[in-house]
Coordinates of N, CA, C and O in Angstrom, one line a residue:
X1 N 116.9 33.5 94.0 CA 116.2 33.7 92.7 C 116.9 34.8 91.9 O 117.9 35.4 92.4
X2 N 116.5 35.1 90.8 CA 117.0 35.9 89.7 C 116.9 37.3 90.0 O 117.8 38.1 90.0
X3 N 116.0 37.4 90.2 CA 115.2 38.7 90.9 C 115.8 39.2 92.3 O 116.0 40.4 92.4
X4 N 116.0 38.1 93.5 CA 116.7 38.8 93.9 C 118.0 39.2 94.4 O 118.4 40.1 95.3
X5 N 118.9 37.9 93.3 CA 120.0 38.5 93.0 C 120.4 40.1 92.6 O 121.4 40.8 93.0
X6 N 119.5 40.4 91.8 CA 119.6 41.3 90.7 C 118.7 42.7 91.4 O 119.0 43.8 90.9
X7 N 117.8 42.6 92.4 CA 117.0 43.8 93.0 C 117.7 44.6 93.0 O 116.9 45.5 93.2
X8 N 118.9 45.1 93.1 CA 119.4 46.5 93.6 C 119.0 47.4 92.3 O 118.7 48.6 92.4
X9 N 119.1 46.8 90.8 CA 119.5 47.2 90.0 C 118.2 47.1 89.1 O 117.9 47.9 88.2
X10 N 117.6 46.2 89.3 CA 116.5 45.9 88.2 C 115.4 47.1 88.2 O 115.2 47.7 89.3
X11 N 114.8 47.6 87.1 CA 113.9 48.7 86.1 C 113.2 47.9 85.8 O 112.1 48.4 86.1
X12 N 113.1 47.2 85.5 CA 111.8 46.2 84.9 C 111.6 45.3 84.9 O 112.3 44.4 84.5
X13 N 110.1 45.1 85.6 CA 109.6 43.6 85.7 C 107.9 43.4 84.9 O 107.1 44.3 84.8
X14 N 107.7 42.1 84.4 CA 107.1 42.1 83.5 C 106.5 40.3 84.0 O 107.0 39.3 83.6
X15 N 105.3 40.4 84.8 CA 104.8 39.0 85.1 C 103.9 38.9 84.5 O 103.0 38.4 85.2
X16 N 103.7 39.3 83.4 CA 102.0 39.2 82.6 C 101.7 37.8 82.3 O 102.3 37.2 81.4
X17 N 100.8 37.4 83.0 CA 100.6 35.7 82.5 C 99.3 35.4 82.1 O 98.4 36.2 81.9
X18 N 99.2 34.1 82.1 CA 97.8 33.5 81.0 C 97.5 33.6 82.5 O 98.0 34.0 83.6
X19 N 95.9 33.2 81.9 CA 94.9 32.8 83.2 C 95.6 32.0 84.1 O 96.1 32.3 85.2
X20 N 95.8 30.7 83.3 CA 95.8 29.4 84.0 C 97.3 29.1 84.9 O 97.7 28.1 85.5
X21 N 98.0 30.6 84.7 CA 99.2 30.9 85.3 C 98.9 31.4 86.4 O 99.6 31.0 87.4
X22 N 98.0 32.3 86.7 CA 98.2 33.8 87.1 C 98.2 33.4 89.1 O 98.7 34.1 89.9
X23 N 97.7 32.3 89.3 CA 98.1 31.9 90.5 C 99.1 32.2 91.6 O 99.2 32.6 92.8
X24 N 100.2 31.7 90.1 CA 101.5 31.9 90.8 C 102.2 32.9 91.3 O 103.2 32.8 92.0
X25 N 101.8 34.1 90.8 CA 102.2 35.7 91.4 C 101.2 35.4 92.9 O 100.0 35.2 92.8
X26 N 101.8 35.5 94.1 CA 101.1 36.4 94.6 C 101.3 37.9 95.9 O 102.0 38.9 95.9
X27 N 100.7 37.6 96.3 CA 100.9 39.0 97.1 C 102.1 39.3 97.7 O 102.8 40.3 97.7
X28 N 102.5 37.9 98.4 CA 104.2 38.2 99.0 C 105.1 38.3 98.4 O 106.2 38.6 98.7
X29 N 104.6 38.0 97.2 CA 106.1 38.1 96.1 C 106.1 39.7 95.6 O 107.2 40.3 95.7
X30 N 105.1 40.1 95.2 CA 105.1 41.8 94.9 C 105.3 42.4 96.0 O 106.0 43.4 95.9
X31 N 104.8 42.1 97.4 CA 105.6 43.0 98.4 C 107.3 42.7 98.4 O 108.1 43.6 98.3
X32 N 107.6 41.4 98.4 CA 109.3 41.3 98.9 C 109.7 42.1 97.2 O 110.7 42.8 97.4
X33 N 109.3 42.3 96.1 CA 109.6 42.8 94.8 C 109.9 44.4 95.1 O 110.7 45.2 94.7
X34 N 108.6 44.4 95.9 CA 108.1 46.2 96.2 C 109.7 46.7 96.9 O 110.6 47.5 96.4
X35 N 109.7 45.8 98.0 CA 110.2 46.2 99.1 C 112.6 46.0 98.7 O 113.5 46.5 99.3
X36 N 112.5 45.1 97.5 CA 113.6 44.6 97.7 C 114.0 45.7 96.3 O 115.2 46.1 96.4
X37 N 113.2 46.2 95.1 CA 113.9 46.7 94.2 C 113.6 48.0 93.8 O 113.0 48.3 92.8
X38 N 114.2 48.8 94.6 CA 113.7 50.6 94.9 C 114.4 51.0 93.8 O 114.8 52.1 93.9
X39 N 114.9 50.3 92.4 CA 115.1 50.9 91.2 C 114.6 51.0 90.4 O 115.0 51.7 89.4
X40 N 113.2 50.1 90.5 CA 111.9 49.8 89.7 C 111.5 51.1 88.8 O 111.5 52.3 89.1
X41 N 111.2 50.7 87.9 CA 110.3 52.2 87.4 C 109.2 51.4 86.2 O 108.1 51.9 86.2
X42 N 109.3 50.5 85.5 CA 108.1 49.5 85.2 C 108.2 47.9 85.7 O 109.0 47.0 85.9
X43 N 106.3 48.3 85.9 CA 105.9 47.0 86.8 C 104.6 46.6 85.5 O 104.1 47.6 84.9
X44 N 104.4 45.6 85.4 CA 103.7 44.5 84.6 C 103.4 42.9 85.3 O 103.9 41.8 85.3
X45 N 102.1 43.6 86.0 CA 101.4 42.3 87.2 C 99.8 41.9 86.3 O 98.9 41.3 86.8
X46 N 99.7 42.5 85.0 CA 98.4 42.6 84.0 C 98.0 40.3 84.2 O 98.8 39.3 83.9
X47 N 97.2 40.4 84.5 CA 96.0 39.0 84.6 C 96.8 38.4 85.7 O 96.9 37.2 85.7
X48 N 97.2 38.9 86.6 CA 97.2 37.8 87.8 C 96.3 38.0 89.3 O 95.4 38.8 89.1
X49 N 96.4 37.5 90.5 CA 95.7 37.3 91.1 C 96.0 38.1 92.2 O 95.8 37.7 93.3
X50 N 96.6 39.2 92.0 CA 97.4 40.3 93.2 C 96.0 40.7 93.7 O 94.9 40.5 93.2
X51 N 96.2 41.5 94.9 CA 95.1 41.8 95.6 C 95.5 43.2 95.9 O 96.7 43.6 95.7
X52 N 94.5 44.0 96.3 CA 95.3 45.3 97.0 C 95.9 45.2 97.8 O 95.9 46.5 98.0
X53 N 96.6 44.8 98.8 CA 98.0 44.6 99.4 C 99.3 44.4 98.5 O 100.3 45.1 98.6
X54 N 99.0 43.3 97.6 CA 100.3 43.8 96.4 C 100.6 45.6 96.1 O 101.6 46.3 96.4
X55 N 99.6 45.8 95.5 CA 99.6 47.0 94.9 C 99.8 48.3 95.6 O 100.3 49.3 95.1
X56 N 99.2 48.2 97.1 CA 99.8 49.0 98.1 C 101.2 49.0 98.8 O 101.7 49.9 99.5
X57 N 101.9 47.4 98.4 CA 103.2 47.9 98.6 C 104.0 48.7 97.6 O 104.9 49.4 97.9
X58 N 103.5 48.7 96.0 CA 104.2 49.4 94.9 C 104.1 50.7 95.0 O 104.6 51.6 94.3
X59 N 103.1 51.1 96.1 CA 103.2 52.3 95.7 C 103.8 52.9 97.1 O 104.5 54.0 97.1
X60 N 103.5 52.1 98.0 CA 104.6 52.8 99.0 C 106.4 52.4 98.8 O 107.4 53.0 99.1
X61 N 106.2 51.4 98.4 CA 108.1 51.2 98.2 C 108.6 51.4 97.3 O 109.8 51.5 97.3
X62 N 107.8 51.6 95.8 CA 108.5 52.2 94.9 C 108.2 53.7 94.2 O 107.9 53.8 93.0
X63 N 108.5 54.7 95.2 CA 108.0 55.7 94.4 C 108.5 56.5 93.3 O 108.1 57.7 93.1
X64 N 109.3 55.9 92.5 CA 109.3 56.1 90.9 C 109.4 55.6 89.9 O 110.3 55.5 89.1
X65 N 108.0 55.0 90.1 CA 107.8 53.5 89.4 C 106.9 55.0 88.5 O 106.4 56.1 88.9
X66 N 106.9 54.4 87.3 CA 106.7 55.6 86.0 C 105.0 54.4 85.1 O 103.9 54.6 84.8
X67 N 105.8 53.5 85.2 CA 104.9 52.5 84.1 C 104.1 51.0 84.8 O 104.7 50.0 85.0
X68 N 103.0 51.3 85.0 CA 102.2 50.7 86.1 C 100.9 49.6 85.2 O 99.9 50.0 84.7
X69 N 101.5 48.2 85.1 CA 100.3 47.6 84.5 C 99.8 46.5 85.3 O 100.5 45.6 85.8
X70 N 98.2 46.7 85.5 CA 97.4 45.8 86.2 C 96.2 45.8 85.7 O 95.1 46.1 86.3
X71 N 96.4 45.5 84.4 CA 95.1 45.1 83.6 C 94.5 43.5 84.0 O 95.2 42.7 84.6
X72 N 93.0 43.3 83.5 CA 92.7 42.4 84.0 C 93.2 41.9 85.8 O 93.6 40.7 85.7
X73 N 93.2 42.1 86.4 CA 93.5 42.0 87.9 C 92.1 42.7 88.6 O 92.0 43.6 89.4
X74 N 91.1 41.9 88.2 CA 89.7 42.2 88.5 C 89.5 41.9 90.4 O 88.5 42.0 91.1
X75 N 90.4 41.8 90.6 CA 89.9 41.7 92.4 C 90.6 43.2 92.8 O 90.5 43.5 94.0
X76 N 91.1 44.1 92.0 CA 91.5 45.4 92.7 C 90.4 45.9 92.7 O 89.5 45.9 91.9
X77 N 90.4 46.6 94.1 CA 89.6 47.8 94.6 C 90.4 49.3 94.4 O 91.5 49.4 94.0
X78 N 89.6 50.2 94.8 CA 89.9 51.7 94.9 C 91.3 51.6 95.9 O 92.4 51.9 95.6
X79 N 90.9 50.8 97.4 CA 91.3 50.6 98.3 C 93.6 50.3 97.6 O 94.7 50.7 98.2
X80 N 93.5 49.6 96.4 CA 94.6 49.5 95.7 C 95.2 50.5 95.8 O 96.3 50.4 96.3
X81 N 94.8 51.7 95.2 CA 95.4 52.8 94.6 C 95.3 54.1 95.7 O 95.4 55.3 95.4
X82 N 95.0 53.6 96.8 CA 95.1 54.8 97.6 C 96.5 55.0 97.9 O 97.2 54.1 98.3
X83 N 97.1 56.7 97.9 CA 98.2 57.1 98.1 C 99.2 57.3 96.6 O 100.3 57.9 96.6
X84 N 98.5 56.6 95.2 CA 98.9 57.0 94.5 C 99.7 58.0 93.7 O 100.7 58.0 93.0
X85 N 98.5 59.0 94.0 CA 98.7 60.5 93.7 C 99.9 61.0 94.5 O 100.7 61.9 94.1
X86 N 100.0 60.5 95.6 CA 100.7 61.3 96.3 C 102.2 60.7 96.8 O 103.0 61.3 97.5
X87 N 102.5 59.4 96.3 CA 103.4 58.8 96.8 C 104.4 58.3 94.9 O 105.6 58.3 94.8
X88 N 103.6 58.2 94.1 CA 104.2 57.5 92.8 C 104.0 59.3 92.1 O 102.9 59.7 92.3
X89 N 104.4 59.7 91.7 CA 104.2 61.1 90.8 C 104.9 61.3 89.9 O 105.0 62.5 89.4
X90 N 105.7 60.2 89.5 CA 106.4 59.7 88.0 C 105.5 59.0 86.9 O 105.7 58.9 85.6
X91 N 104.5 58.6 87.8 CA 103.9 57.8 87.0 C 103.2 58.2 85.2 O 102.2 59.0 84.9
X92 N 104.0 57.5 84.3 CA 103.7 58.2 82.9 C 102.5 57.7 82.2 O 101.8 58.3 81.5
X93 N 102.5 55.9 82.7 CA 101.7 55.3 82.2 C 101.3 54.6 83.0 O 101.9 54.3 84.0
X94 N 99.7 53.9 82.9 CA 98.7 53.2 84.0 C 98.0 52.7 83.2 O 97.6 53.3 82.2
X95 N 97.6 51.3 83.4 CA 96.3 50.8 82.3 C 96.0 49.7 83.3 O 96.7 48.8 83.7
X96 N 94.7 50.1 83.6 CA 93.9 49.5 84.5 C 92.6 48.8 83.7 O 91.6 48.4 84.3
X97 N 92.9 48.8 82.2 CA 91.6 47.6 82.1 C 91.4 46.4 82.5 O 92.2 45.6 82.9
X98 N 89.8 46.2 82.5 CA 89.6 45.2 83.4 C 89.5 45.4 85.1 O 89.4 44.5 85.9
X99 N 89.5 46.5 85.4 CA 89.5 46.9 86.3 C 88.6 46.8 86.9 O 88.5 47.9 87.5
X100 N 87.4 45.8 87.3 CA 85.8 46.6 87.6 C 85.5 46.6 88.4 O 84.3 46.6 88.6
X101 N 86.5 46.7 89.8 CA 85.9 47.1 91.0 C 86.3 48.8 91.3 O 85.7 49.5 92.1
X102 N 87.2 49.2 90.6 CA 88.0 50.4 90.9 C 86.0 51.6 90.1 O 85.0 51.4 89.3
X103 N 86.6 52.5 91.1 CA 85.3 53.2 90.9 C 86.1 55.0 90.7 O 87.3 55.0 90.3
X104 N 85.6 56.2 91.0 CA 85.7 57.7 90.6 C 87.0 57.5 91.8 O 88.1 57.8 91.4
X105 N 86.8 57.1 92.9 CA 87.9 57.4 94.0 C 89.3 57.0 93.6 O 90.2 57.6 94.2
X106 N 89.4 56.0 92.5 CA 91.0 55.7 92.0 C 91.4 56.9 91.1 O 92.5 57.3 90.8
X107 N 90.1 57.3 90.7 CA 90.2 58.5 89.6 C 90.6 60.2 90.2 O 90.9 61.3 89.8
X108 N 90.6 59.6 91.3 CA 91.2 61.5 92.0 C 91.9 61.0 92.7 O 91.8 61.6 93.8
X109 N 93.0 59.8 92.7 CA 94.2 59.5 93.2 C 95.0 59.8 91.4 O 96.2 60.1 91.5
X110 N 94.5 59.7 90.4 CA 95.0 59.7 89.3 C 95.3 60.9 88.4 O 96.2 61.2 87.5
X111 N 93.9 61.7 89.1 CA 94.2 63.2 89.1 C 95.6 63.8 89.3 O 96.0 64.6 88.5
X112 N 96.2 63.6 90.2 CA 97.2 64.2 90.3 C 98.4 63.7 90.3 O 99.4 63.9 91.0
X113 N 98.4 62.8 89.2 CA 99.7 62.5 88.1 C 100.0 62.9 87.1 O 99.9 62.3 86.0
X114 N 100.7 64.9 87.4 CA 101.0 65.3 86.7 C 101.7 65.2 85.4 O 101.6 65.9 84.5
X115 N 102.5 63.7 85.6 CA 103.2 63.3 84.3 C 102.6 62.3 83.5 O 103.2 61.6 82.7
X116 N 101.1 62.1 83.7 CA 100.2 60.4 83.4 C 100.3 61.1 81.4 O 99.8 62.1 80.8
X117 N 101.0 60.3 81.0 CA 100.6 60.4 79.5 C 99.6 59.6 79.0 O 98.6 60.1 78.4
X118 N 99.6 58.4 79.1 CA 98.5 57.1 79.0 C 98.0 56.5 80.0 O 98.7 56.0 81.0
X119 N 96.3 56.5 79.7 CA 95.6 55.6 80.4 C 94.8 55.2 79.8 O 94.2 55.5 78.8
X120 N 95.0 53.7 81.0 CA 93.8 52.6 79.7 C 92.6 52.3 81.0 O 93.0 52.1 82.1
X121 N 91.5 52.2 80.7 CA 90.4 52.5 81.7 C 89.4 51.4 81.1 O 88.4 51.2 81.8
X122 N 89.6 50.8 80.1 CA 88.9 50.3 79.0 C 88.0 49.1 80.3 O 88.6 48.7 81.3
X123 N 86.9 48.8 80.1 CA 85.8 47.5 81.2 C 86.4 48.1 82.4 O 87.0 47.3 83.2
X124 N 86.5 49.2 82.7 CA 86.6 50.0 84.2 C 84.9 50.4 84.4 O 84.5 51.4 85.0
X125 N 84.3 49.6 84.0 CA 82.5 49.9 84.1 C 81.9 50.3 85.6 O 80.8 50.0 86.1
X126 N 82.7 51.0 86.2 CA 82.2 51.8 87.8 C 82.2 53.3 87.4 O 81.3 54.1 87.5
X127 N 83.7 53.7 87.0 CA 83.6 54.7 86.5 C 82.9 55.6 86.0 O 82.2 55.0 85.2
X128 N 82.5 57.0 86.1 CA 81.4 57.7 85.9 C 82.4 59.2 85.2 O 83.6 59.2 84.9
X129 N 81.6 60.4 85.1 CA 81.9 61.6 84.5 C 82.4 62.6 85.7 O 82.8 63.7 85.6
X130 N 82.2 62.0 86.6 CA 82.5 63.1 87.9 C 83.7 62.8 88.4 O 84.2 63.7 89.1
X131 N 84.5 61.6 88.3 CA 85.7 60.7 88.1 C 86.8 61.4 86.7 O 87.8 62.0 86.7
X132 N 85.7 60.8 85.5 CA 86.8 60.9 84.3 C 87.0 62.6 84.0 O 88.0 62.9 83.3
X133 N 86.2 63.9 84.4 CA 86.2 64.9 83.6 C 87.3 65.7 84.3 O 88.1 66.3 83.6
X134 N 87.4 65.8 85.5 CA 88.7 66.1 86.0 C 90.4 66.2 85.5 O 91.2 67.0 85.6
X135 N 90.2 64.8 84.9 CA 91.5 64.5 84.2 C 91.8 65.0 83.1 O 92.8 64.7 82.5
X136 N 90.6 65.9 82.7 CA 91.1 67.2 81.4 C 92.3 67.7 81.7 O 92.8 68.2 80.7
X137 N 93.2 67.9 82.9 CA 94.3 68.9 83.6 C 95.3 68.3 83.1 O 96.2 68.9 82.5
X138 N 95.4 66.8 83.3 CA 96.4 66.1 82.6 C 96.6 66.3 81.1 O 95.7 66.6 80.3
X139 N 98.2 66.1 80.8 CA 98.3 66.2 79.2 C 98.4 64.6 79.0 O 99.5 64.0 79.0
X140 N 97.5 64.2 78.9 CA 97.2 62.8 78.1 C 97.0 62.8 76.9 O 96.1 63.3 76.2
X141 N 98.0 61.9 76.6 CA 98.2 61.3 74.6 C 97.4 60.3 74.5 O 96.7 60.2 73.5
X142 N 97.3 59.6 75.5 CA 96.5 58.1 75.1 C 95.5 57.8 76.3 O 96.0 57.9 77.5
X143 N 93.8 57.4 76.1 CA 93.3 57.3 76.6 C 92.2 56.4 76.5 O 91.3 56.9 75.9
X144 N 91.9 55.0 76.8 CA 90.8 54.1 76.1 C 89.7 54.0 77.3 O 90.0 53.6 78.4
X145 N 88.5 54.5 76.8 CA 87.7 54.4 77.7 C 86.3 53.2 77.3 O 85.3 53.1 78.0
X146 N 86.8 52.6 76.2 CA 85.9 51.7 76.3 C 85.2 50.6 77.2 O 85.9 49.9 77.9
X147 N 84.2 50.4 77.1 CA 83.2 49.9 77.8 C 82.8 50.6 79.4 O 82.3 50.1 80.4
X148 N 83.2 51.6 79.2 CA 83.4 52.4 80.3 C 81.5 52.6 80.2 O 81.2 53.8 80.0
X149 N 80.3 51.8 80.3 CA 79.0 52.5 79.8 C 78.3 53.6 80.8 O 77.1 53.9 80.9
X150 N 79.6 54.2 81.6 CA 78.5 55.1 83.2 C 79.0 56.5 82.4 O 78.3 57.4 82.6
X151 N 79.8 56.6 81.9 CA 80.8 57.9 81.0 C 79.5 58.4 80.3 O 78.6 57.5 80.1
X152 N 79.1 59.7 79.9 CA 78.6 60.5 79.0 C 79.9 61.2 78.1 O 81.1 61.2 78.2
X153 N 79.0 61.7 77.0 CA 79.5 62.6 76.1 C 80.4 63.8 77.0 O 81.6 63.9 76.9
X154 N 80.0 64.3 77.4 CA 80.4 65.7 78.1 C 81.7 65.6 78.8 O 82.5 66.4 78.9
X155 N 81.7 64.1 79.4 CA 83.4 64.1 80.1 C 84.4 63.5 79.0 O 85.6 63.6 78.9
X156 N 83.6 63.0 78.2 CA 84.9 62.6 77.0 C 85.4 63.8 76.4 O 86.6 64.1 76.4
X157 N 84.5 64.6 75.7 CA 84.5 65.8 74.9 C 85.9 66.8 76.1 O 86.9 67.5 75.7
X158 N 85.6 66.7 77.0 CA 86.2 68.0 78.1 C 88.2 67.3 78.0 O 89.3 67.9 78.0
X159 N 87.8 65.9 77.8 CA 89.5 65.7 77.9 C 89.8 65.5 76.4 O 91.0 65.6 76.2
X160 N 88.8 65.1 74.9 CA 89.3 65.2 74.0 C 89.4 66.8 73.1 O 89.3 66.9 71.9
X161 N 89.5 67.4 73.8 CA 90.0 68.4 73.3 C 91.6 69.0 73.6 O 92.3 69.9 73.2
X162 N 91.7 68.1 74.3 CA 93.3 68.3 75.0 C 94.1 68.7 73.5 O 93.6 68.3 72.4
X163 N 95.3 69.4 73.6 CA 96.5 69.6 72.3 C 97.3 68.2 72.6 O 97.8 67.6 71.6
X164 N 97.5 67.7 73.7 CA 98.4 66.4 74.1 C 98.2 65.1 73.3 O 99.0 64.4 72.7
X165 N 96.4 64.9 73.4 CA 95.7 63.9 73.5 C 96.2 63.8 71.6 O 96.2 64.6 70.8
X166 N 96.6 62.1 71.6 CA 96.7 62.2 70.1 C 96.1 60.5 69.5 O 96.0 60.3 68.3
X167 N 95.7 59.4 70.9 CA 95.2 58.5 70.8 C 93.8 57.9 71.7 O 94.2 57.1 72.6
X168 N 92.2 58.1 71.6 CA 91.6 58.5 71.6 C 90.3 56.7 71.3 O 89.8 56.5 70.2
X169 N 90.2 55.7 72.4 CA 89.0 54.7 71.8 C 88.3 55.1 73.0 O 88.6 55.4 74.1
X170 N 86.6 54.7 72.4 CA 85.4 55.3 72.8 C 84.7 54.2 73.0 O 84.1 53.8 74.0
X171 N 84.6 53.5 71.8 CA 83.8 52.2 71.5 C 83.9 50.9 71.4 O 84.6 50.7 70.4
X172 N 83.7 49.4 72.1 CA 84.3 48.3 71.6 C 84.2 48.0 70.1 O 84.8 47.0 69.6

């Protein structure tokens, strides 16, 4: 295949598909991806049917993967993103909308991505304030926390005050 002709070398992969696609990704293929292209730094698996075993090989085999998308990919758990913090810490960008099993526990693996500029959290509806307020530490530009409804005022306010933060949705 093209991919892994080309694994020694490839930076970017991008399988974002329709629904009625999203089948065809599945988990063996993002592990042999994980495992075959250690030059990775964006991944784009947003509406497919990866499970957390995909997502736990990206983070153990590729640790400077910078730009991380798995929106819509509603069967991830917390269980996904364990080791995050501590194994990917290039990571600049993350958008996990759609995310609704992921709860506060992905959120202190996220904590300590010191380089996280954007996150998209948007229908992450587990999420709470004891999760999101933390991540005031981060210098985050971009942050969408819509439909987030477990969030109060007091954890939004604590990270919109950042000097970083320069794009900022609250509401659908």
């Amino acid at each position: 295949s093209i991919v892994a002709r080309n694994a020694s070398t490839l930076q970017l992969i991008n399988i974002s598909v329709k629904a009625d696609l999203s089948s065809l990704l599945t988990d063996n293929a993002v592990v042999a991806m994980a495992e075959s292209c250690s030059r990775l730094v964006s991944l784009n698996v947003a509406c497919t049917l990866i499970s957390d075993t995909g997502i736990q090989a990206v983070i153990k085999f590729l640790p400077k993967i910078e730009d991380l998308q798995v929106s819509g990919c509603s069967g991830l758990t917390d269980d996904a993103f364990v080791g995050l913090g501590s194994n990917c810490r290039n990571v600049r960008t993350l958008r996990l909308r759609g995310c609704h099993l992921i709860t506060d526990k992905t959120l202190n693996e996220v904590q300590a991505l010191a380089n996280l500029t954007a996150l998209d959290l948007r229908k992450c509806s587990r999420i709470t304030d004891a999760g999101l307020a933390p991540l005031a530490c981060l210098s985050l530009q971009f942050l969408d926390v819509r439909g987030c409804q477990r969030l109060q005022d007091k954890s939004v306010e604590a990270i919109a005050v950042s000097p970083a933060l320069n794009t900022l949705f609250l509401e659908d």
